[in-house]
Coordinates of C-alpha atoms (C1' of nucleotides) in Angstrom, one line a residue:
Chain U
M21 CA -44.9 26.6 -98.9
Q22 CA -47.8 28.0 -96.8
S23 CA -50.6 28.7 -99.5
F24 CA -52.9 30.8 -97.1
P25 CA -53.3 33.8 -99.6
L26 CA -50.8 36.8 -99.5
E27 CA -52.4 40.4 -99.2
R28 CA -52.3 41.4 -102.4
D29 CA -53.1 45.6 -101.1
G30 CA -49.8 47.3 -101.8
L31 CA -49.1 47.8 -98.7
V32 CA -46.3 45.4 -98.5
P33 CA -44.6 43.9 -101.5
V34 CA -45.6 40.7 -102.4
Y35 CA -42.1 39.3 -102.8
V36 CA -41.1 40.7 -99.8
Q37 CA -44.3 38.6 -98.1
I38 CA -42.8 35.6 -100.2
R39 CA -39.6 36.1 -98.5
K40 CA -40.8 36.5 -95.1
R41 CA -42.5 32.9 -95.8
L42 CA -38.8 31.4 -97.3
L43 CA -37.5 32.6 -94.0
D44 CA -39.8 31.1 -91.4
R45 CA -39.3 28.0 -92.7
I46 CA -35.5 28.2 -92.4
T47 CA -35.5 29.5 -89.1
S48 CA -38.2 27.1 -87.9
G49 CA -35.8 24.3 -89.3
D50 CA -38.4 23.2 -91.5
L51 CA -35.9 23.5 -94.3
K52 CA -32.1 22.9 -92.5
A53 CA -28.6 23.7 -94.2
G54 CA -28.4 22.7 -97.4
D55 CA -31.9 21.6 -98.0
L56 CA -33.4 22.3 -101.3
M57 CA -35.8 25.5 -101.3
P58 CA -39.0 25.1 -103.5
S59 CA -38.3 26.1 -107.3
E60 CA -39.1 29.5 -108.5
Q61 CA -41.9 27.5 -110.7
E62 CA -43.1 25.8 -107.5
I63 CA -43.7 29.1 -105.8
S64 CA -45.1 30.6 -109.0
G65 CA -47.4 28.0 -109.4
T66 CA -48.6 27.6 -105.5
L67 CA -49.1 31.3 -104.8
G68 CA -50.0 32.4 -107.8
V69 CA -47.4 35.0 -108.7
S70 CA -45.5 35.4 -111.6
R71 CA -42.2 33.5 -112.2
M72 CA -40.6 37.3 -111.7
T73 CA -41.9 38.2 -108.8
A74 CA -40.8 34.6 -106.6
R75 CA -37.6 35.0 -108.0
Q76 CA -37.2 38.4 -106.7
A77 CA -37.6 36.8 -103.3
V78 CA -35.4 33.5 -103.7
K79 CA -32.7 35.8 -105.3
S80 CA -32.4 38.7 -102.1
L81 CA -31.9 35.4 -100.2
C82 CA -29.1 35.0 -101.9
D83 CA -28.3 38.3 -102.2
W84 CA -28.3 38.4 -98.4
G85 CA -25.9 34.8 -98.1
I86 CA -29.4 32.8 -96.9
A87 CA -29.1 30.7 -99.8
Y88 CA -27.2 29.9 -102.9
S89 CA -28.4 28.9 -106.0
M90 CA -26.7 26.3 -108.8
R91 CA -28.1 26.3 -112.0
G92 CA -29.8 23.1 -113.6
K93 CA -29.8 22.1 -110.0
G94 CA -31.9 24.5 -107.6
T95 CA -32.1 26.8 -104.8
F96 CA -30.2 25.5 -101.3
V97 CA -30.2 26.5 -97.7
S98 CA -26.8 28.4 -96.8
P99 CA -24.9 26.1 -94.0
V100 CA -24.9 29.9 -92.1
K101 CA -25.5 29.3 -88.8
L102 CA -29.5 30.9 -88.4
E103 CA -30.1 30.8 -84.4
K104 CA -33.6 28.8 -84.0
N105 CA -35.5 30.6 -81.3
F106 CA -35.5 33.9 -83.0
R107 CA -36.3 35.9 -80.0
Q108 CA -36.0 39.6 -80.9
A109 CA -33.3 42.3 -79.2
Q110 CA -35.9 44.0 -76.7
S111 CA -37.3 47.0 -77.9
F112 CA -38.9 49.4 -75.5
T113 CA -42.0 47.5 -75.4
E114 CA -40.4 43.9 -75.0
E115 CA -38.6 45.8 -72.0
M116 CA -41.5 47.5 -70.5
N117 CA -43.5 44.5 -70.4
A118 CA -40.8 42.5 -69.4
L119 CA -40.6 45.0 -66.5
G120 CA -44.6 44.7 -65.3
F121 CA -45.3 47.9 -66.9
R122 CA -47.6 49.0 -69.8
P123 CA -46.0 50.5 -72.6
S124 CA -47.5 53.0 -75.2
S125 CA -46.2 55.5 -77.4
Q126 CA -47.6 58.5 -79.0
V127 CA -46.3 59.0 -82.9
F128 CA -45.8 62.3 -84.0
A129 CA -43.7 61.6 -87.0
L130 CA -44.0 59.0 -89.2
K131 CA -42.9 59.7 -92.8
A132 CA -40.1 59.0 -96.0
E133 CA -37.3 61.5 -96.0
R134 CA -33.8 61.3 -97.2
A135 CA -31.5 60.4 -94.7
P136 CA -29.2 63.0 -92.5
T137 CA -25.2 62.6 -93.6
E138 CA -24.7 61.4 -90.2
V139 CA -27.7 59.1 -90.2
A140 CA -26.4 57.9 -93.5
E141 CA -22.9 57.3 -92.6
A142 CA -24.4 55.6 -89.5
L143 CA -26.2 52.8 -91.7
K144 CA -23.5 52.6 -93.8
A145 CA -26.3 54.1 -96.7
G146 CA -25.4 56.8 -99.6
R147 CA -26.3 60.1 -98.6
N148 CA -29.8 60.7 -99.1
S149 CA -30.6 57.0 -99.0
E150 CA -34.3 57.0 -98.2
V151 CA -35.1 56.4 -94.7
I152 CA -38.3 56.1 -93.1
R153 CA -38.4 58.1 -90.0
L154 CA -40.3 57.2 -86.4
D155 CA -40.6 60.2 -84.0
R156 CA -42.6 58.9 -80.0
L157 CA -42.7 60.1 -77.2
R158 CA -42.7 56.4 -75.2
L159 CA -44.9 56.2 -71.8
A160 CA -44.5 53.5 -69.3
N161 CA -47.9 53.5 -67.2
S162 CA -49.0 56.2 -68.9
K163 CA -45.8 58.8 -67.9
P164 CA -43.2 59.9 -70.1
M165 CA -40.3 58.0 -69.9
G166 CA -38.2 59.2 -73.3
I167 CA -38.5 60.3 -77.1
E168 CA -37.1 58.4 -79.4
C169 CA -35.8 59.4 -82.8
A170 CA -35.4 56.7 -85.1
Y171 CA -34.7 56.6 -88.9
L172 CA -34.9 52.5 -90.9
L173 CA -33.3 52.4 -93.8
H174 CA -36.2 51.9 -96.4
S175 CA -35.0 49.4 -98.6
M176 CA -35.0 47.2 -96.0
C177 CA -38.7 47.6 -94.9
P178 CA -40.2 48.7 -97.6
G179 CA -44.2 49.5 -97.0
L180 CA -43.4 49.8 -93.5
I181 CA -45.3 53.4 -93.1
H182 CA -48.4 51.9 -94.4
V183 CA -48.4 48.8 -91.9
F184 CA -46.8 50.2 -88.6
D185 CA -49.4 50.2 -85.8
P186 CA -48.4 53.2 -83.8
Q187 CA -49.0 50.9 -80.8
A188 CA -47.0 47.9 -81.8
S189 CA -43.4 47.4 -81.2
L190 CA -41.5 48.4 -83.8
Y191 CA -39.3 45.6 -83.5
E192 CA -42.3 43.1 -83.4
T193 CA -43.3 44.6 -87.2
L194 CA -40.0 44.5 -88.5
W195 CA -39.8 40.6 -87.8
K196 CA -43.6 39.8 -88.4
Q197 CA -43.7 42.1 -92.2
F198 CA -40.6 41.7 -93.2
G199 CA -38.7 39.2 -92.0
L200 CA -36.0 41.8 -90.1
S201 CA -34.5 40.0 -86.4
I202 CA -33.0 42.9 -84.5
A203 CA -29.8 41.2 -83.4
V204 CA -27.2 43.4 -82.3
A205 CA -26.5 47.4 -81.5
D206 CA -24.0 49.5 -81.2
E207 CA -24.5 52.6 -78.1
I208 CA -23.1 55.2 -77.2
V209 CA -24.6 56.8 -73.3
E210 CA -24.1 60.0 -72.7
V211 CA -25.5 62.6 -69.9
G212 CA -27.1 66.1 -70.8
L213 CA -29.6 68.3 -70.0
P214 CA -32.7 68.4 -72.1
S215 CA -34.0 70.6 -74.8
A216 CA -36.9 72.2 -74.1
A217 CA -38.7 70.8 -76.5
A218 CA -37.8 67.6 -75.0
A219 CA -38.3 68.6 -71.4
S220 CA -42.0 69.9 -72.2
L221 CA -42.8 66.2 -73.9
L222 CA -41.3 64.8 -70.7
R223 CA -42.4 67.1 -68.5
I224 CA -39.6 68.0 -66.7
S225 CA -37.4 71.0 -66.2
R226 CA -34.5 71.8 -68.2
N227 CA -31.8 71.5 -65.5
K228 CA -32.9 67.7 -65.1
P229 CA -30.1 65.4 -66.1
V230 CA -31.4 62.9 -69.2
F231 CA -29.6 60.1 -70.8
L232 CA -29.0 60.8 -74.1
F233 CA -28.3 57.7 -76.4
T234 CA -27.2 56.9 -79.7
R235 CA -28.1 53.7 -81.3
V236 CA -27.3 51.8 -84.7
S237 CA -29.2 48.1 -84.6
Y238 CA -28.5 45.2 -87.1
A239 CA -29.8 42.3 -88.2
R240 CA -28.4 39.1 -89.4
R241 CA -28.2 38.8 -92.9
G242 CA -26.4 35.4 -93.3
H243 CA -23.0 35.8 -92.4
S244 CA -23.0 39.2 -92.0
M245 CA -24.9 42.2 -90.0
Q246 CA -27.1 44.7 -92.1
A247 CA -27.5 48.4 -90.3
V248 CA -31.3 48.7 -90.4
E249 CA -31.7 51.4 -87.7
Y250 CA -30.5 54.6 -86.4
V251 CA -32.3 56.1 -82.9
K252 CA -31.7 59.1 -81.1
S253 CA -33.0 59.4 -77.5
T254 CA -33.9 61.1 -74.9
Y255 CA -34.6 59.5 -71.4
R256 CA -35.6 60.7 -68.6
G257 CA -33.0 60.4 -66.1
D258 CA -35.1 60.2 -62.9
R259 CA -36.8 57.0 -64.2
Y260 CA -34.5 55.3 -66.2
K261 CA -31.2 53.0 -65.2
I262 CA -28.9 51.2 -67.5
A263 CA -27.7 47.4 -66.6
N264 CA -24.9 46.1 -68.4
R265 CA -23.0 43.2 -68.0
L266 CA -19.8 43.5 -68.8
T267 CA -16.6 41.7 -69.9
R268 CA -13.0 42.0 -69.9
A269 CA -12.7 43.2 -73.1
K270 CA -15.8 45.7 -72.8
L271 CA -14.4 47.6 -70.4
K272 CA -11.6 48.5 -72.6
L273 CA -14.9 50.5 -74.8
A274 CA -15.3 52.9 -72.3
G275 CA -13.9 55.9 -73.7
I276 CA -13.3 59.6 -73.2
S277 CA -14.5 62.4 -75.1
V278 CA -13.2 65.8 -75.0
Chain E
M19 CA -24.8 56.7 -122.3
Q20 CA -21.9 55.1 -125.1
S21 CA -24.5 54.3 -128.0
F22 CA -22.7 51.3 -130.0
P23 CA -24.4 48.5 -130.4
L24 CA -24.8 45.2 -126.9
E25 CA -23.3 42.3 -128.1
R26 CA -26.4 40.2 -128.2
D27 CA -24.8 36.7 -128.8
G28 CA -25.5 35.5 -125.5
L29 CA -21.9 35.1 -124.0
V30 CA -22.0 38.1 -122.0
P31 CA -25.5 39.1 -120.3
V32 CA -26.3 42.0 -121.5
Y33 CA -27.1 43.4 -118.4
V34 CA -23.6 43.0 -117.4
Q35 CA -22.5 44.8 -120.6
I36 CA -24.7 48.0 -119.5
R37 CA -23.3 47.4 -115.8
K38 CA -20.4 47.5 -117.1
R39 CA -20.6 50.7 -119.6
L40 CA -21.8 52.7 -116.2
L41 CA -19.3 51.7 -114.4
D42 CA -16.8 52.7 -116.9
R43 CA -18.2 56.4 -116.8
I44 CA -17.5 56.4 -113.0
T45 CA -14.7 55.1 -112.8
S46 CA -13.4 57.6 -115.7
G47 CA -14.7 60.5 -113.8
D48 CA -17.5 61.2 -116.6
L49 CA -20.1 60.4 -113.5
K50 CA -18.8 61.9 -110.2
A51 CA -20.1 61.0 -106.7
G52 CA -23.9 62.7 -106.2
D53 CA -23.9 62.7 -109.8
L54 CA -27.3 61.4 -111.4
M55 CA -27.0 58.6 -113.6
P56 CA -29.1 57.7 -116.9
S57 CA -32.6 56.3 -115.6
E58 CA -34.3 53.2 -116.4
Q59 CA -35.9 54.5 -119.1
E60 CA -33.0 56.2 -120.8
I61 CA -31.2 53.2 -120.7
S62 CA -33.8 51.5 -121.9
G63 CA -34.5 53.7 -125.1
T64 CA -31.0 54.0 -126.0
L65 CA -29.7 51.2 -126.4
G66 CA -32.5 48.5 -127.2
V67 CA -33.8 46.9 -124.3
S68 CA -36.1 46.2 -122.0
R69 CA -36.7 48.2 -119.3
M70 CA -36.3 45.1 -116.9
T71 CA -33.3 44.7 -118.5
A72 CA -31.9 48.2 -117.8
R73 CA -33.0 48.1 -114.3
Q74 CA -31.0 44.9 -113.3
A75 CA -27.7 47.0 -114.5
V76 CA -28.9 49.5 -112.1
K77 CA -30.4 47.2 -109.2
S78 CA -26.1 45.4 -109.2
L79 CA -24.9 48.5 -108.8
C80 CA -27.2 49.9 -105.8
D81 CA -26.4 46.3 -104.7
W82 CA -22.7 46.9 -104.8
G83 CA -22.9 49.7 -102.8
I84 CA -21.9 51.9 -105.7
A85 CA -25.2 54.1 -106.8
Y86 CA -27.9 54.7 -104.9
S87 CA -32.1 55.4 -105.8
M88 CA -34.4 57.3 -105.3
R89 CA -38.0 56.8 -105.7
G90 CA -39.2 59.9 -108.0
K91 CA -36.1 61.8 -108.4
G92 CA -33.6 58.8 -109.4
T93 CA -30.3 56.7 -108.7
F94 CA -27.3 58.4 -108.8
V95 CA -23.5 57.4 -107.7
S96 CA -22.4 56.9 -104.1
P97 CA -20.1 58.8 -102.1
V98 CA -18.4 56.0 -100.7
K99 CA -14.6 55.4 -100.7
L100 CA -14.5 51.8 -100.3
E101 CA -10.7 52.1 -99.1
K102 CA -11.5 54.8 -96.7
N103 CA -14.1 54.1 -94.4
F104 CA -15.3 53.6 -92.0
R105 CA -14.4 54.5 -88.2
Q106 CA -14.0 51.5 -85.8
A107 CA -14.6 51.3 -82.0
Q108 CA -11.9 52.4 -80.5
S109 CA -10.3 51.3 -77.6
F110 CA -10.4 52.8 -74.0
T111 CA -6.1 52.8 -74.8
E112 CA -6.7 53.8 -78.2
E113 CA -8.3 57.0 -77.5
M114 CA -6.5 58.3 -74.9
N115 CA -3.6 57.5 -77.0
A116 CA -5.4 58.9 -80.5
L117 CA -6.1 61.9 -78.0
G118 CA -2.7 62.4 -76.6
F119 CA -4.1 62.0 -72.7
R120 CA -2.0 61.3 -70.0
P121 CA -3.8 59.0 -67.5
S122 CA -3.6 59.4 -63.4
S123 CA -4.9 59.2 -60.1
Q124 CA -5.2 60.9 -56.8
V125 CA -5.6 58.4 -54.2
F126 CA -7.3 60.2 -50.8
A127 CA -8.0 57.3 -48.9
L128 CA -6.4 54.1 -48.9
K129 CA -7.6 52.2 -45.8
A130 CA -9.4 49.2 -44.2
E131 CA -13.1 49.6 -42.6
R132 CA -16.4 47.8 -41.9
A133 CA -18.0 47.3 -45.3
P134 CA -21.4 49.3 -44.9
T135 CA -24.7 47.3 -45.4
E136 CA -25.1 47.9 -49.1
V137 CA -21.5 47.1 -49.7
A138 CA -21.3 43.7 -48.0
E139 CA -24.9 42.5 -49.7
A140 CA -23.3 43.8 -53.0
L141 CA -20.3 41.6 -52.5
K142 CA -22.3 38.7 -51.0
A143 CA -20.6 39.1 -47.6
G144 CA -21.3 38.8 -44.3
R145 CA -22.3 41.9 -42.4
N146 CA -19.2 44.2 -41.4
S147 CA -17.1 42.2 -42.9
E148 CA -13.7 43.7 -43.8
V149 CA -12.9 45.7 -46.7
I150 CA -10.1 47.7 -48.2
R151 CA -11.4 51.0 -48.8
L152 CA -9.9 52.9 -51.9
D153 CA -10.6 56.2 -53.3
R154 CA -9.6 57.8 -56.4
L155 CA -9.6 60.5 -58.2
R156 CA -8.9 60.1 -61.8
L157 CA -7.0 61.9 -64.3
A158 CA -6.2 62.7 -68.1
N159 CA -3.8 65.0 -69.0
S160 CA -4.0 65.9 -65.3
K161 CA -7.5 67.0 -66.0
P162 CA -10.3 65.4 -63.5
M163 CA -12.4 63.4 -65.2
G164 CA -14.2 60.9 -61.9
I165 CA -14.0 59.8 -58.9
E166 CA -14.0 56.4 -57.8
C167 CA -14.9 54.7 -54.8
A168 CA -13.9 51.2 -54.5
Y169 CA -15.1 48.2 -51.6
L170 CA -12.4 45.1 -51.6
L171 CA -12.9 42.4 -50.1
H172 CA -10.0 41.7 -47.4
S173 CA -9.8 38.6 -47.6
M174 CA -9.9 38.1 -51.1
C175 CA -6.8 40.6 -50.9
P176 CA -5.0 40.5 -47.6
G177 CA -2.2 43.0 -47.7
L178 CA -3.2 45.0 -50.9
I179 CA -3.0 47.9 -48.8
H180 CA 1.1 47.6 -48.0
V181 CA 1.7 46.7 -51.7
F182 CA -0.9 48.6 -54.1
D183 CA 1.1 51.3 -55.5
P184 CA -1.0 54.4 -55.8
Q185 CA -0.1 55.1 -59.8
A186 CA -0.5 51.3 -61.1
S187 CA -3.7 50.1 -62.4
L188 CA -6.2 48.4 -59.6
Y189 CA -6.6 45.4 -62.0
E190 CA -2.7 44.5 -62.7
T191 CA -2.3 44.6 -59.1
L192 CA -4.9 41.8 -58.1
W193 CA -3.7 40.4 -60.1
K194 CA 0.3 40.4 -59.9
Q195 CA -0.2 40.1 -56.1
F196 CA -3.3 37.8 -55.8
G197 CA -3.8 35.9 -58.7
L198 CA -7.3 37.5 -58.8
S199 CA -8.5 37.9 -62.4
I200 CA -11.4 40.0 -63.0
A201 CA -13.1 38.6 -65.7
V202 CA -16.4 40.2 -65.2
A203 CA -18.7 43.2 -64.0
D204 CA -22.1 44.2 -63.5
E205 CA -22.5 47.8 -63.8
I206 CA -26.0 50.3 -63.0
V207 CA -25.6 53.3 -64.9
E208 CA -27.4 56.7 -63.8
V209 CA -27.2 60.4 -64.2
G210 CA -27.6 62.7 -61.6
L211 CA -26.0 66.0 -60.4
P212 CA -22.8 65.5 -58.2
S213 CA -22.6 66.1 -54.6
A214 CA -21.0 69.0 -53.9
A215 CA -17.8 67.3 -52.5
A216 CA -18.2 65.6 -56.3
A217 CA -18.4 68.6 -57.6
S218 CA -15.4 70.3 -56.0
L219 CA -13.2 67.8 -56.8
L220 CA -14.5 67.6 -60.5
R221 CA -14.1 71.2 -61.1
I222 CA -17.3 70.8 -62.2
S223 CA -20.4 73.7 -60.9
R224 CA -23.9 71.1 -59.3
N225 CA -25.6 71.8 -61.8
K226 CA -23.9 69.9 -64.3
P227 CA -25.1 66.4 -64.9
V228 CA -22.7 63.3 -64.3
F229 CA -22.6 60.2 -64.8
L230 CA -23.4 57.6 -61.4
F231 CA -22.2 54.2 -61.6
T232 CA -22.6 50.9 -59.6
R233 CA -19.9 48.2 -60.4
V234 CA -19.8 45.0 -58.8
S235 CA -16.6 43.0 -60.5
Y236 CA -16.2 39.2 -59.8
A237 CA -13.0 37.5 -60.5
R238 CA -13.0 33.5 -61.7
R239 CA -12.5 31.5 -59.0
G240 CA -12.7 27.6 -60.4
H241 CA -16.0 27.2 -62.1
S242 CA -17.6 29.9 -60.1
M243 CA -17.2 33.5 -59.9
Q244 CA -16.3 35.5 -56.4
A245 CA -17.6 39.0 -55.9
V246 CA -14.5 41.0 -55.5
E247 CA -14.5 44.8 -55.5
Y248 CA -17.8 47.1 -55.3
V249 CA -17.6 50.5 -56.7
K250 CA -19.3 53.8 -57.1
S251 CA -18.2 56.4 -59.1
T252 CA -19.4 59.7 -60.7
Y253 CA -18.0 61.2 -64.2
R254 CA -17.6 63.8 -65.7
G255 CA -20.6 64.6 -68.2
D256 CA -19.1 66.8 -70.5
R257 CA -16.0 64.2 -70.7
Y258 CA -17.1 60.7 -70.7
K259 CA -19.1 58.5 -72.8
I260 CA -19.9 55.3 -72.9
A261 CA -20.2 52.6 -76.1
N262 CA -22.3 49.5 -75.7
R263 CA -22.1 46.8 -78.0
L264 CA -25.5 45.2 -76.8
T265 CA -26.7 41.5 -77.6
R266 CA -29.8 40.1 -77.0
A267 CA -29.3 39.4 -73.5
K268 CA -27.7 42.5 -73.0
L269 CA -30.8 44.7 -73.9
K270 CA -32.9 42.3 -71.5
L271 CA -30.7 43.5 -68.5
A272 CA -32.3 47.1 -68.8
G273 CA -34.3 48.3 -66.3
I274 CA -36.3 51.4 -64.6
S275 CA -36.3 52.8 -61.6
V276 CA -39.2 54.6 -60.7
Chain K
dC23 C1' -36.0 13.3 -121.5
dA24 C1' -37.8 16.9 -117.7
dG25 C1' -36.9 20.0 -114.2
dT26 C1' -33.8 24.1 -112.6
dG27 C1' -31.9 28.9 -112.3
dG28 C1' -30.1 32.9 -115.9
dT29 C1' -31.9 36.0 -118.8
dC30 C1' -34.6 38.5 -121.2
dT31 C1' -39.5 41.2 -123.1
dA32 C1' -43.0 44.5 -123.6
dG33 C1' -46.0 45.9 -121.1
dA34 C1' -48.6 47.5 -117.2
dC35 C1' -50.0 50.1 -112.6
dC36 C1' -48.2 52.6 -108.6
dA37 C1' -46.3 56.3 -105.3
dC38 C1' -43.5 59.9 -105.3
dA39 C1' -40.6 64.2 -106.6
dG40 C1' -40.3 68.3 -108.7
dT41 C1' -42.1 71.2 -112.3
Chain I
dC10 C1' -48.7 67.5 -115.4
dT11 C1' -44.5 64.5 -116.4
dG12 C1' -40.7 61.8 -114.9
dT13 C1' -38.4 58.7 -111.8
dG14 C1' -38.0 54.1 -109.5
dG15 C1' -40.7 50.3 -107.2
dT16 C1' -43.5 46.5 -108.0
dC17 C1' -45.7 42.6 -111.2
dT18 C1' -47.2 40.3 -115.1
dA19 C1' -47.1 36.1 -118.7
dG20 C1' -45.1 34.8 -121.2
dA21 C1' -39.8 33.6 -123.7
dC22 C1' -35.6 30.9 -124.5
dC23 C1' -31.4 29.7 -122.9
dA24 C1' -27.6 26.8 -120.4
dC25 C1' -26.9 22.9 -117.2
dT26 C1' -28.3 19.2 -114.1
dG27 C1' -30.1 15.1 -113.6
dT28 C1' -32.6 10.8 -115.1

DNA sequence: CAGTGGTCTAGACCACAGT
DNA sequence: CTGTGGTCTAGACCACTGT
């Protein structure tokens, strides 16, 4: 167990930080499938937390299917294939960097609220679940590219509101602070015209076509995927395009809406 | 909350007994979807257990998706019905059938010609290679959906002009007649406004946004891929949308044009 | 036997929602 | 303000595993 001190400022719960360290040891290969994880008592003593707190971290890994416990023996890493070399699914920030643009953002909303019905259903969460809403204008080389309105399940990233740096990459923060790695996303792409508000923020006229994205992102959680993020975006049609590599199966996903 | 005493003999954990009572109230209809469940403090007081024990019962219901909590408000019965959910991504065919559409095509060009520079480069063929050009209006229930202009390498499908049935699937013909199996396609998606000709064929006004597709399709040939088809398409934005499942690698292909 | 996870206690402070 | 859930503590007893 790494023994550098935990942050006790109350921004990110201690058990989340501990869980993150355990996850790091698994993804780095330090702890392999079948290996014995540090015991609750050991974590408690090493990191100076109560055993219940250590247990909360270990328990959540078991809930995620990443570990399993045996009474009297210990807790072991599940034989689940957690991909090494964990690269993040690309966020706007990473995408712009890769293309040599300088990404930036203007955050105009960051708050907790109750999930709208559409969001709750997409995230498979109960109606009125708590979500964190993050509205941002995305820019490349200081030129407006698109607007994103993201809803994140609060239960997956408690404390995000306090630790999120408005200029940082959301995906990077999700990984560094909460051990969440976005692995896959389902996306609906439509075309349309911008709302008056969107047109103003994007500095285009209302008759310019735009991309409309609806995306649900998933993090790997043991054997299954956990919906984490629901995003509605509007992107300028004159500055954005999509490149897809389609397989035969994927060609069939293209759909019609009346 | 029923208040008859809990069994403290250690055979069944107390929190399991509490959870069972809460579940009974839900399945019996006493607690309905959206209803406020007894608070952790209330359970703690009524049943004479510590709050952490009451919490453990409630928390496990939340983990199961049967309830959800909101800080400061309470814990509520979840509206999810485990059986009815959930929407699955529909394939093109399934969606057409579900909507009762009948697909058809109008061919308005089928001829051999010299490859335009752009096409030749995309297909990695020599300049002035011979290609077969196939222009089609695609319809669903006789309503125009999109226009496709395809260029096929003549050397890969000689005689296509003579054997192609205008109402048949192009890919099916390529397979049955020439043994070409389209395995993968690289596609660029842009938004725009239709040309005058396209708007007329699609029966929309020129200020309606459309999808613009540029696609290069490849057939498996031994261990490598052979470019076969280059397609430019214009699809009505009000009748078409795209569903993508993005992995990390796919997200990387998204690109910018300034 | 010592060490493990499973359960439980009786408090505590906090952030947040509604009054 | 009170009541809620979210987190955390410093203990405790238990059942179980291995030596």
